[in-house]
Every structure is written in C-alpha cells, then in structure tokens.
Short mmCIF file of C-alpha atoms in Angstrom, two decimals:
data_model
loop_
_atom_site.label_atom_id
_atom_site.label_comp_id
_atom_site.label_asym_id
_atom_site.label_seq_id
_atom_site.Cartn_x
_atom_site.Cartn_y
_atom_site.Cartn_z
CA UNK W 1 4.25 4.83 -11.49
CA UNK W 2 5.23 1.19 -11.16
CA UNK W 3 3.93 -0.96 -14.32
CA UNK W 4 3.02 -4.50 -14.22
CA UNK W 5 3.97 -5.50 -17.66
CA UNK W 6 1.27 -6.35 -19.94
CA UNK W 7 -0.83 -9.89 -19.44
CA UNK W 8 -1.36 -11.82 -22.96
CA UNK W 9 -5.41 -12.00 -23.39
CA UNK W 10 -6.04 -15.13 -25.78
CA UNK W 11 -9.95 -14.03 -26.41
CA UNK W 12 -12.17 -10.90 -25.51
CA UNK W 13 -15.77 -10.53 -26.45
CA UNK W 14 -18.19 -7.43 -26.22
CA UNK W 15 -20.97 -8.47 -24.21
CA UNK W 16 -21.43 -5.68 -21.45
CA UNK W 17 -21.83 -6.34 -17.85
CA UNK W 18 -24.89 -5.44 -16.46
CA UNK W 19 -26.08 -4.61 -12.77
CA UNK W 20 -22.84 -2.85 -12.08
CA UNK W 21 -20.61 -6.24 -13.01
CA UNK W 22 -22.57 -9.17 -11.91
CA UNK W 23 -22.77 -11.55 -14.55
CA UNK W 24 -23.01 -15.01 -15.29
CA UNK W 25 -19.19 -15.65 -15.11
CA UNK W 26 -19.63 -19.15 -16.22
CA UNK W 27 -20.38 -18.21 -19.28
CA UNK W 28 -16.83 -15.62 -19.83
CA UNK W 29 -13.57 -17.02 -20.60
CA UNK W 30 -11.25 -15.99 -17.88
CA UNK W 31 -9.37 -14.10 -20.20
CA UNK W 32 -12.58 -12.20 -20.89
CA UNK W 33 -13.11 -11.84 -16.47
CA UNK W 34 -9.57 -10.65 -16.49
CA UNK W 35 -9.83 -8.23 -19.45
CA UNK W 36 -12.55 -6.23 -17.30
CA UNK W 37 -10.95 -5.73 -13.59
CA UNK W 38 -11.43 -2.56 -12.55
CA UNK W 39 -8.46 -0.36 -12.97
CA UNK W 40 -9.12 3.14 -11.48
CA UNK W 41 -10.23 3.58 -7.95
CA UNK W 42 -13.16 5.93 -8.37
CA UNK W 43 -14.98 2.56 -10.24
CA UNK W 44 -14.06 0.93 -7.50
CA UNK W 45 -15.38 3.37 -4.92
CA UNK W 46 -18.74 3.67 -7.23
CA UNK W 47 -18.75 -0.01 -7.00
CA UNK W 48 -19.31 -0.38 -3.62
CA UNK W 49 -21.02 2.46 -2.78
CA UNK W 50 -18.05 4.39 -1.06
CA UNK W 51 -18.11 8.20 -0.74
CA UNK W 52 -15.68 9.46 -3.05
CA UNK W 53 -14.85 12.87 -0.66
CA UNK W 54 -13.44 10.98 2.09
CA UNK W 55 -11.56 7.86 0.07
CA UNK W 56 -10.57 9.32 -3.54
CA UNK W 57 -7.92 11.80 -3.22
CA UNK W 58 -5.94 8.77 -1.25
CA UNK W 59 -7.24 6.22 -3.27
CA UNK W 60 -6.09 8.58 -6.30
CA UNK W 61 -2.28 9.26 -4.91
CA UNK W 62 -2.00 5.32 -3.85
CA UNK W 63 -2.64 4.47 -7.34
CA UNK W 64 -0.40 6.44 -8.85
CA UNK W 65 2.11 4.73 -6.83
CA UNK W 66 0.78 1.27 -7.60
CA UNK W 67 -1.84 0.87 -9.96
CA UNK W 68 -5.22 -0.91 -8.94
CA UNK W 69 -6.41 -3.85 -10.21
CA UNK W 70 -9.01 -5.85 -9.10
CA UNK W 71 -11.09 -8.97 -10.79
CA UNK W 72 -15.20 -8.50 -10.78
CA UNK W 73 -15.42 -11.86 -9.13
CA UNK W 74 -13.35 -10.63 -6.22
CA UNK W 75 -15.18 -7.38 -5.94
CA UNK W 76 -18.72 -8.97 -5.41
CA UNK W 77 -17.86 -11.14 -2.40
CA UNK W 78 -16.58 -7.51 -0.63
CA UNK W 79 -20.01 -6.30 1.27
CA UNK W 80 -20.89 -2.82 -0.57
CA UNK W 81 -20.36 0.51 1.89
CA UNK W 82 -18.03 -1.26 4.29
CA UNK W 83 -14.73 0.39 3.84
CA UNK W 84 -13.47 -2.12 6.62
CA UNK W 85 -14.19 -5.14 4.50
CA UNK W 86 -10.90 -7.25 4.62
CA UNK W 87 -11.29 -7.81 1.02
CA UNK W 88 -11.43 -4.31 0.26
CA UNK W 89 -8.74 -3.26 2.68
CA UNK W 90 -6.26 -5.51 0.18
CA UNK W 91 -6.74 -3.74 -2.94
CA UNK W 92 -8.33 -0.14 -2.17
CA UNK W 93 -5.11 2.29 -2.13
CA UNK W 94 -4.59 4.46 0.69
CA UNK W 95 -3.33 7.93 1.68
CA UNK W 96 -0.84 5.86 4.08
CA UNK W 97 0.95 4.84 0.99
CA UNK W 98 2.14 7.78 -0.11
CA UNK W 99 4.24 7.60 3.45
CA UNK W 100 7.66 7.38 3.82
CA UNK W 101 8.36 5.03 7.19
CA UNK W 102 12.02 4.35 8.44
CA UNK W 103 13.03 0.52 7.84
CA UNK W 104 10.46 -0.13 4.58
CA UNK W 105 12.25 -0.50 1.62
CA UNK W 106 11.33 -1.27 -2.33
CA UNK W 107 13.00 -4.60 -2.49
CA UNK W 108 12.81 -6.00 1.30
CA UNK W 109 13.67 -9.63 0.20
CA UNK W 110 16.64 -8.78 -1.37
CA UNK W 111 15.90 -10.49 -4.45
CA UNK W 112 17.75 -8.44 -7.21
CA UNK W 113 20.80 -9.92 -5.97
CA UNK W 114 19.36 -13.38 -6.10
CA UNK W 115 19.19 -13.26 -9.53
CA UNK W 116 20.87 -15.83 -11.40
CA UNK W 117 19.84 -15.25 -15.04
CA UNK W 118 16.63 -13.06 -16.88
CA UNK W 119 13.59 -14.59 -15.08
CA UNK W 120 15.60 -16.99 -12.48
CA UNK W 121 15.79 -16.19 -9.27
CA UNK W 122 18.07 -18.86 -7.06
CA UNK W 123 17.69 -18.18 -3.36
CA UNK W 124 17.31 -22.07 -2.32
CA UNK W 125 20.03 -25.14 -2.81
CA UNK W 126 17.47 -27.28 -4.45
CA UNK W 127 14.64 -24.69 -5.73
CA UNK W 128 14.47 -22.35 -8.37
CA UNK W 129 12.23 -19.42 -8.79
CA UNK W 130 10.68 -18.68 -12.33
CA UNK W 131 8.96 -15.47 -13.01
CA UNK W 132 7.18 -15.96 -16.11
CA UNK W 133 5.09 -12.75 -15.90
CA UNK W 134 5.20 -9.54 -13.99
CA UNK W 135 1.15 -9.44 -14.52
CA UNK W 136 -0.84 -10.05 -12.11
CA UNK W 137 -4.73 -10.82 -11.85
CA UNK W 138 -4.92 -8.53 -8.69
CA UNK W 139 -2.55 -5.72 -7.33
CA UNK W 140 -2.36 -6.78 -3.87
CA UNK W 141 -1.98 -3.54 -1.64
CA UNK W 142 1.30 -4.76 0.32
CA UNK W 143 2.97 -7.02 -2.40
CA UNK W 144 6.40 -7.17 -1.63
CA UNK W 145 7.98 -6.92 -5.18
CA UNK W 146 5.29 -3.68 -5.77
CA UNK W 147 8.58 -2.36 -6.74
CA UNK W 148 10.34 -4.82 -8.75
CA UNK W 149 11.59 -3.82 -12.14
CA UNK W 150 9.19 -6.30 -14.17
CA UNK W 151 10.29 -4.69 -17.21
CA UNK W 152 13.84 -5.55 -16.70
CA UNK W 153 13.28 -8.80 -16.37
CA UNK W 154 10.71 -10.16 -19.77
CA UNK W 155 11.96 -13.29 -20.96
CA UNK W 156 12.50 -13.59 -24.54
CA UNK W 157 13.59 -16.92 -26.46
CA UNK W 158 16.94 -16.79 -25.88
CA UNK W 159 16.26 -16.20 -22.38
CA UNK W 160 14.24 -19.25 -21.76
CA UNK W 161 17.11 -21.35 -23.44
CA UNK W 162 19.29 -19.46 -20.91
CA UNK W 163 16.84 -20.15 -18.01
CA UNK W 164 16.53 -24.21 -19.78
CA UNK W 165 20.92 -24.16 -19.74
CA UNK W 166 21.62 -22.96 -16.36
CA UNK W 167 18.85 -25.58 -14.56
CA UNK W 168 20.83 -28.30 -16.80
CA UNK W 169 23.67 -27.21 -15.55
CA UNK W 170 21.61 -27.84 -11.58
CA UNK W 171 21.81 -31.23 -10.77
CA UNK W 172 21.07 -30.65 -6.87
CA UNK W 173 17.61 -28.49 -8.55
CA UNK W 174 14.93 -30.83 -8.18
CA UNK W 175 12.15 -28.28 -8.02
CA UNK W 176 10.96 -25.48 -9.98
CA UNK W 177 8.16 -22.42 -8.70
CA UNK W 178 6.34 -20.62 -11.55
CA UNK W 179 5.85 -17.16 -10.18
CA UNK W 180 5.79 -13.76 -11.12
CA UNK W 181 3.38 -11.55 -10.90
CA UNK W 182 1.45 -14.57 -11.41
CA UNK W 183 2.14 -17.26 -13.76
CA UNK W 184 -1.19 -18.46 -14.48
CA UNK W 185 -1.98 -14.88 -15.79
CA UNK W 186 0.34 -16.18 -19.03
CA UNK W 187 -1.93 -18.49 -21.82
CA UNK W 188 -2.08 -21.84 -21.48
CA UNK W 189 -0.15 -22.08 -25.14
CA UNK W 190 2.73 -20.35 -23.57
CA UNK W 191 2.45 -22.20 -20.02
CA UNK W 192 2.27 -25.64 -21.72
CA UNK W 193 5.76 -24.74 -23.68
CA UNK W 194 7.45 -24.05 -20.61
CA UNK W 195 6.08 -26.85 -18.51
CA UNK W 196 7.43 -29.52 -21.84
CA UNK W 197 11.29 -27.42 -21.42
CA UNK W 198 10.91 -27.79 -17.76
CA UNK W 199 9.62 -31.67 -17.83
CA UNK W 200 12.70 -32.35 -20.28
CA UNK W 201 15.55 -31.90 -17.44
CA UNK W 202 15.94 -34.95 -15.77
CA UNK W 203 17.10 -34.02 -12.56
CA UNK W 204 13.50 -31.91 -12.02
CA UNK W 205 10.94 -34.07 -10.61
CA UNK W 206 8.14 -30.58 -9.04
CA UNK W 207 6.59 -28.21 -10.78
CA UNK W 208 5.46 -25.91 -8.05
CA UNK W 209 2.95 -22.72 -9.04
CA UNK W 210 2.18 -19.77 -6.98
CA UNK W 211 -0.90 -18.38 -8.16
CA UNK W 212 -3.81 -16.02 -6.81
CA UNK W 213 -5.45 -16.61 -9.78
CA UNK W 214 -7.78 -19.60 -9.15
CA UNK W 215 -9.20 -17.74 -6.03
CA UNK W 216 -9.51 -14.28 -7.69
CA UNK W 217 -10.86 -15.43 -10.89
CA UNK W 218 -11.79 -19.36 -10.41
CA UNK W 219 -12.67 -19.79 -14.26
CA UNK W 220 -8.38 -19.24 -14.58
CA UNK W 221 -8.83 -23.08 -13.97
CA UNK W 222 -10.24 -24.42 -17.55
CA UNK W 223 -9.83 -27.20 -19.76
CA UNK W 224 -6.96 -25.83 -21.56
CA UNK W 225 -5.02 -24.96 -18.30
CA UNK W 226 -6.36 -28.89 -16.69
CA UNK W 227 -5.09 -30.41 -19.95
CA UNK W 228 -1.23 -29.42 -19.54
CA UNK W 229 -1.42 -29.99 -15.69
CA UNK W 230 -2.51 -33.67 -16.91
CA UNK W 231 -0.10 -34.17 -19.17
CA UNK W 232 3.10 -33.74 -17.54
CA UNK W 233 5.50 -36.03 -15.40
CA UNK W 234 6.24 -33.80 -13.13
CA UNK W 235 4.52 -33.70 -9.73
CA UNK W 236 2.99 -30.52 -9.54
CA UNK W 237 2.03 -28.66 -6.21
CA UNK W 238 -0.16 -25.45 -6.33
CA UNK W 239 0.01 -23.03 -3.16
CA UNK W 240 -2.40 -20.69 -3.68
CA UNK W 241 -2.65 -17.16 -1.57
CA UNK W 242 -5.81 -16.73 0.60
CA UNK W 243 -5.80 -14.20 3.50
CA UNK W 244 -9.15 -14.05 4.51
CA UNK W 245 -12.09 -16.71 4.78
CA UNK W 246 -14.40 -14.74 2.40
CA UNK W 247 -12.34 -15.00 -0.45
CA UNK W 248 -13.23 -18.71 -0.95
CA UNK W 249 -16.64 -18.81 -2.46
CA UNK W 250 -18.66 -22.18 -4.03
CA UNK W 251 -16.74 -20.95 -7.39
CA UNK W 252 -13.39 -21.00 -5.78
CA UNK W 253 -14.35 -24.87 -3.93
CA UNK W 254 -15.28 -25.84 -7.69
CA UNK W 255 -11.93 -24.88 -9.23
CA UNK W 256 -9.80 -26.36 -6.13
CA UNK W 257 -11.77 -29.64 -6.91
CA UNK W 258 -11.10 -29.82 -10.70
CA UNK W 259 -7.43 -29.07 -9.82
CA UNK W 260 -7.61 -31.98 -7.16
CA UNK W 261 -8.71 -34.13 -10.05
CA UNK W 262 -5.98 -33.61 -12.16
CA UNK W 263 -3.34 -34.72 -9.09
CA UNK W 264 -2.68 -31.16 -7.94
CA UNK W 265 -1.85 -30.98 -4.48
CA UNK W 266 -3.14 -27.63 -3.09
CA UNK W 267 -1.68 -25.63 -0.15
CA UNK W 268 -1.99 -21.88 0.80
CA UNK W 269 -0.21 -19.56 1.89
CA UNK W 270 -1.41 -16.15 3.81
CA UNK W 271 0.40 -12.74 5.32
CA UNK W 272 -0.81 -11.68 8.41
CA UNK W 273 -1.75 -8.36 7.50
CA UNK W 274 -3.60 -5.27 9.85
CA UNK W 275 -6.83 -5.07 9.87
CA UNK W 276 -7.76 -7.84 7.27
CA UNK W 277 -6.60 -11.10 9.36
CA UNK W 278 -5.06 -9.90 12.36
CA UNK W 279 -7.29 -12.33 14.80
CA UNK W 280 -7.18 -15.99 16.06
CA UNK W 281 -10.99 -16.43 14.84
CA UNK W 282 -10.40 -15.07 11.69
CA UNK W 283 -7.49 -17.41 10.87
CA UNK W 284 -8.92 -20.44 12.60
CA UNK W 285 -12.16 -20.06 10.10
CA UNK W 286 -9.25 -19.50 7.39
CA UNK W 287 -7.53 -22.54 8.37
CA UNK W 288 -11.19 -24.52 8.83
CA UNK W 289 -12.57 -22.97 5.59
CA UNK W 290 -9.60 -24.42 3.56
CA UNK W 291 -9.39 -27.78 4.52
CA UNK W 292 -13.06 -28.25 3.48
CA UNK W 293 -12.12 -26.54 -0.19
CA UNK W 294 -9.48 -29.31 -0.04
CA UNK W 295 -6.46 -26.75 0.74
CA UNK W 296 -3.96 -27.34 3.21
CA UNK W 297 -2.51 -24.30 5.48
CA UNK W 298 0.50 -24.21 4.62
CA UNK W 299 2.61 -20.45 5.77
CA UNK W 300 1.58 -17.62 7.36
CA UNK W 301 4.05 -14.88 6.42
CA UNK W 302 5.33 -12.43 8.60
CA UNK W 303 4.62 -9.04 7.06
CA UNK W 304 7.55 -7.64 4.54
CA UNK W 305 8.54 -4.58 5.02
CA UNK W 306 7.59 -2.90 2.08
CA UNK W 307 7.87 0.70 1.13
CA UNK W 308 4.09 1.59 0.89
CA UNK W 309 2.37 -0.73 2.87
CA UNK W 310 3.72 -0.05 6.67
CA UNK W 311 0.02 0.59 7.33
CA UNK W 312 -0.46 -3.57 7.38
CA UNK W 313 2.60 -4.31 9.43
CA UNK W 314 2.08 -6.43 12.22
CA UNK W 315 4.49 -7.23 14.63
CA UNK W 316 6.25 -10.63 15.18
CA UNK W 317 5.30 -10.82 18.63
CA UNK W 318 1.63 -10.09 17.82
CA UNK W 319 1.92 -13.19 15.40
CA UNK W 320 3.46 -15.35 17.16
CA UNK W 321 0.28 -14.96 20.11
CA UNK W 322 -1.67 -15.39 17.42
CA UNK W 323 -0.07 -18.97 16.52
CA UNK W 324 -0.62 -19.91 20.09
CA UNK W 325 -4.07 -19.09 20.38
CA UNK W 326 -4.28 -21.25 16.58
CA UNK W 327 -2.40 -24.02 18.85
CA UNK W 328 -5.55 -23.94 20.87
CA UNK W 329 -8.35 -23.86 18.38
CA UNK W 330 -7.14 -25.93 16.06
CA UNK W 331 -5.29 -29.28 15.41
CA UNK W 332 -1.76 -29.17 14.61
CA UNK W 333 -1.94 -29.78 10.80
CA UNK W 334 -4.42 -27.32 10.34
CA UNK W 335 -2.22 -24.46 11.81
CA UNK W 336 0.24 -22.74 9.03
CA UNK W 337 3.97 -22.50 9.70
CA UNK W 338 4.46 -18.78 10.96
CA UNK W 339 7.50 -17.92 8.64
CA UNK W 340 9.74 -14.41 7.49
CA UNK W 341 11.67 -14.31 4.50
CA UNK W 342 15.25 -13.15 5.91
CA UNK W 343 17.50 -12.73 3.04
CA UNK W 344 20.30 -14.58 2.15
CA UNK W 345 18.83 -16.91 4.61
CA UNK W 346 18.52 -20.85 3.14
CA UNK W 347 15.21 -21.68 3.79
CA UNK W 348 12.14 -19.72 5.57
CA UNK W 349 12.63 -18.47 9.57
CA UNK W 350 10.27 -19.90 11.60
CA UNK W 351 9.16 -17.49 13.82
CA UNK W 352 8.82 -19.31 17.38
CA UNK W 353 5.43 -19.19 18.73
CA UNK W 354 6.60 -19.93 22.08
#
C-alpha cells in the first residue's frame, strides 16, 4: 500500500464530534479538523448513508491501493446517499482501481528523472518545484504522483541546505512552488523557516504554493499561517485546486478573502475528470463561482494517465469541445488554459480548442 508520509499535527484536543461530524469548525484548530478525516471507507460509506454491499468490497481493495483520506468539512458539502456526488466520486475508492489499463503508468509525468536534489524537482528554466511534504489533507482518487516514493524523498537539514545551495547556484530561478503532497499540511513553524531560506536568495523574487488545503479545510488559513505570508518579500501566488463548484462553500469565500488581504494572489487550477466535471455548465458555474470567491481560472488539466484512475480519463478531444462551448458562455479571462503535462516538455501544452 502506498503511504503518504506522516503530517506534523502542532495541537489535538478531545472534544468528540457529534451528529456524525458536524461541528462548529470555527471553534477547532485545523490541525485538530485534519487530525479527524476519515481514513477507512466503511466510515465513509456510513457517513453518507451508502450501502456497504454494493460499494465496500471496492471501496475496501481501492484503499488498499491508495489509502482514503478525506477532511469532515469536505464530507458535509457531499449530499448523503448520492453515490454520483462529484465530491464523492473524488475520494470514494473504486473496484476500477484495482484495474490494470494499457498506457497508465505510476509516474506519468516523468518526474523521478526531474529530480535535481532530495525534495527539488527542476522541470522549468526559471521554476523550481519544492516538495516539502508527501501529506496530504485529502487523497484525491486520480492524483498523479499516487505512486510517488514520498518516503524517498523527506528532507532532512542537510537536505534543505542542499535544496538552499543548488537554487544559489540558479541565477535564471526566479520562482519557487511549495508542493508536495501539500505544503500547507507542514506547521506554520516549519513553513515560516523555509519561506526566511527561500526569501534570503536574491535572485528569487515568487513564492508560489499549491495547496488543496484552504478549500478542503478553510481554517488551514489562520493567523499563524497569515502572519508569515505577511512577512515576507517575496510575491507570493497561491493556485489552489477546485474541480467542482460545490467545493467552495461561505467558509472557503472567507479564507480566500483573508488570503486576499495579506497580498495573495489566488488562481485555480482543475482536471477535467469523468463524471465529476465533464460538462460546459458545470465548468462555466466553476469558472463563475470562482471569480466571485476572488479566484481566477487559471488551468484545466488534461487528465494524467495514472495507473489506477483510467476510470476518470477523458479524452483530449472531449476537452477541447468543452473549451469551445466555455468560449461561448463565458468571457475570455474567465475560461482556464486547457493544458497536459508532456514530459520533458518546457512549459505546459496547450491543448488547441480549435
């Protein structure tokens, strides 16, 4: 079984949920929120009122392939007994993942032999890649590093004086992305010592974070987390991941605002995935629904082709109609760039919509 590798909780407390996990979140760190996803698929079934004889055994072999995870404050915008839901249909494993399907492969990006030093992954003439963490808040279904050796690759120390000498060593690197797993699933302590090594090159002038976490769990955005963002000289972008329109509820608006505040500019980025997004009106009200949380559309991915996940494959003709139906319904900054990661390519395809 593939194992993200463990996230660093700062605080827990014992209060119990109550009403089968609602709760006031406001008053749970994040830590706390992220201390209690549910981690086994027959609590997540139970949750949502699922039968158990026609999803477990699936559910059960998916996991043991890739283990679930999955915030409370994610769960309760999913609509109970609606194995369709498009939130659901990211997270809930499947009997299709236990598979095998000619052209998916564990690392479809390529990116083991992208890597430049423990943690750095250099794909890009002027960006560099980070991964701080292989935890993430959320086990996304059809993650393309599902397989990635996480455990290969834990910084230590010496490696982030290895990761501080080689971008020294980068003059043309004027940008670096925190990712992972997801960075903002590491403490704020730890976050706030990189950002100061980071902020101390003088040829890097982004900090750029890709993070699910202030959409999955929107208390991840605190006053420990705003105070480092504030501090730094660095401009600092945040592209979060939203795929579907009913992710983004009034607590994920309030944390995109507070992180507008402190000069964060926000942009998303989405996979078009089978059965959870797959239609012009449900990425128009994607596109519509962001802009008024202050996000800007930013990519819509072509689909990876990951082993375990060729049940969300869509093809690139299929998205590029849907990019000219977007064309259509939508003005032209509101429509994402439709984009595959080809590897050993410089930059992102663009897929050509017409």
């Amino acid at each position: 079984m593939i194992q993200r590798t463990p996230v660093r909780i700062e605080a827990r407390d014992t209060s119990h949920l109550s009403d089968h996990g609602t709760c006031a979140f406001e008053n749970q760190s994040w830590q706390t929120i992220l201390s209690r996803s549910i981690s086994n698929p027959e609590h997540l079934l139970e949750r949502l009122n699922l039968p158990a004889e026609r999803w477990l055994e699936g559910a059960r072999n998916g996991h043991e392939l890739f283990p679930i995870r999955v915030p409370e404050p994610f769960v309760q915008r999913m609509e109970p007994g609606n194995p369709n839901d498009p939130l659901l249909r990211q997270v809930l494993p499947v009997a299709d993942e236990s598979v095998e399907r000619s052209g998916f492969v564990r690392d479809p990006l390529e990116e083991n032999t992208a890597i430049q030093t423990t943690g750095l992954i250099r794909k890009y003439h002027s960006r560099a890649l980070l991964m701080v963490t292989g935890q993430c808040a959320i086990n996304c279904r059809y993650c393309f590093r599902r397989h990635f050796p996480y455990n290969d690759h834990k910084l230590s120390r010496e490696d982030r004086h290895q990761v501080i000498t080689t971008l020294s060593a980068s003059p043309e690197i004027n940008e670096v992305i925190l990712s992972g797993g997801d960075p903002l699933a590491v403490n704020d302590r730890l976050l706030a010592q990189w950002v100061e090594l980071l902020e101390a090159v003088p040829h890097l002038k982004r900090l750029r974070i890709h993070s699910r976490l202030p959409v999955v769990i929107p208390q991840r955005v605190c006053d420990d987390m705003l105070a480092w963002l504030n501090r730094t000289r660095l401009q600092k972008v945040l592209v979060v991941h939203v795929n579907h329109p009913a992710e983004i509820d009034q607590a994920t608006r309030d944390a995109f605002e507070r992180l507008k505040q402190a000069g964060v500019t926000l942009l998303n980025q989405s996979v078009i995935l089978k059965g959870v997004n797959d239609n012009a009106a449900t990425l128009s009200e994607l596109s519509e629904t962001l802009f008024d949380a202050g996000v800007l559309p930013y990519y819509l991915h072509a689909f990876d082709p990951v082993t375990g996940a060729h049940h969300f494959d869509v093809s690139d003709t299929d998205a590029a109609s849907l990019v000219r139906q977007l064309l259509k319904r939508l003005p032209g900054f509101l429509v994402p760039k439709l984009v595959r990661e080809v590897p050993g390519e410089a930059s992102k395809t663009p897929i050509p919509a017409f």
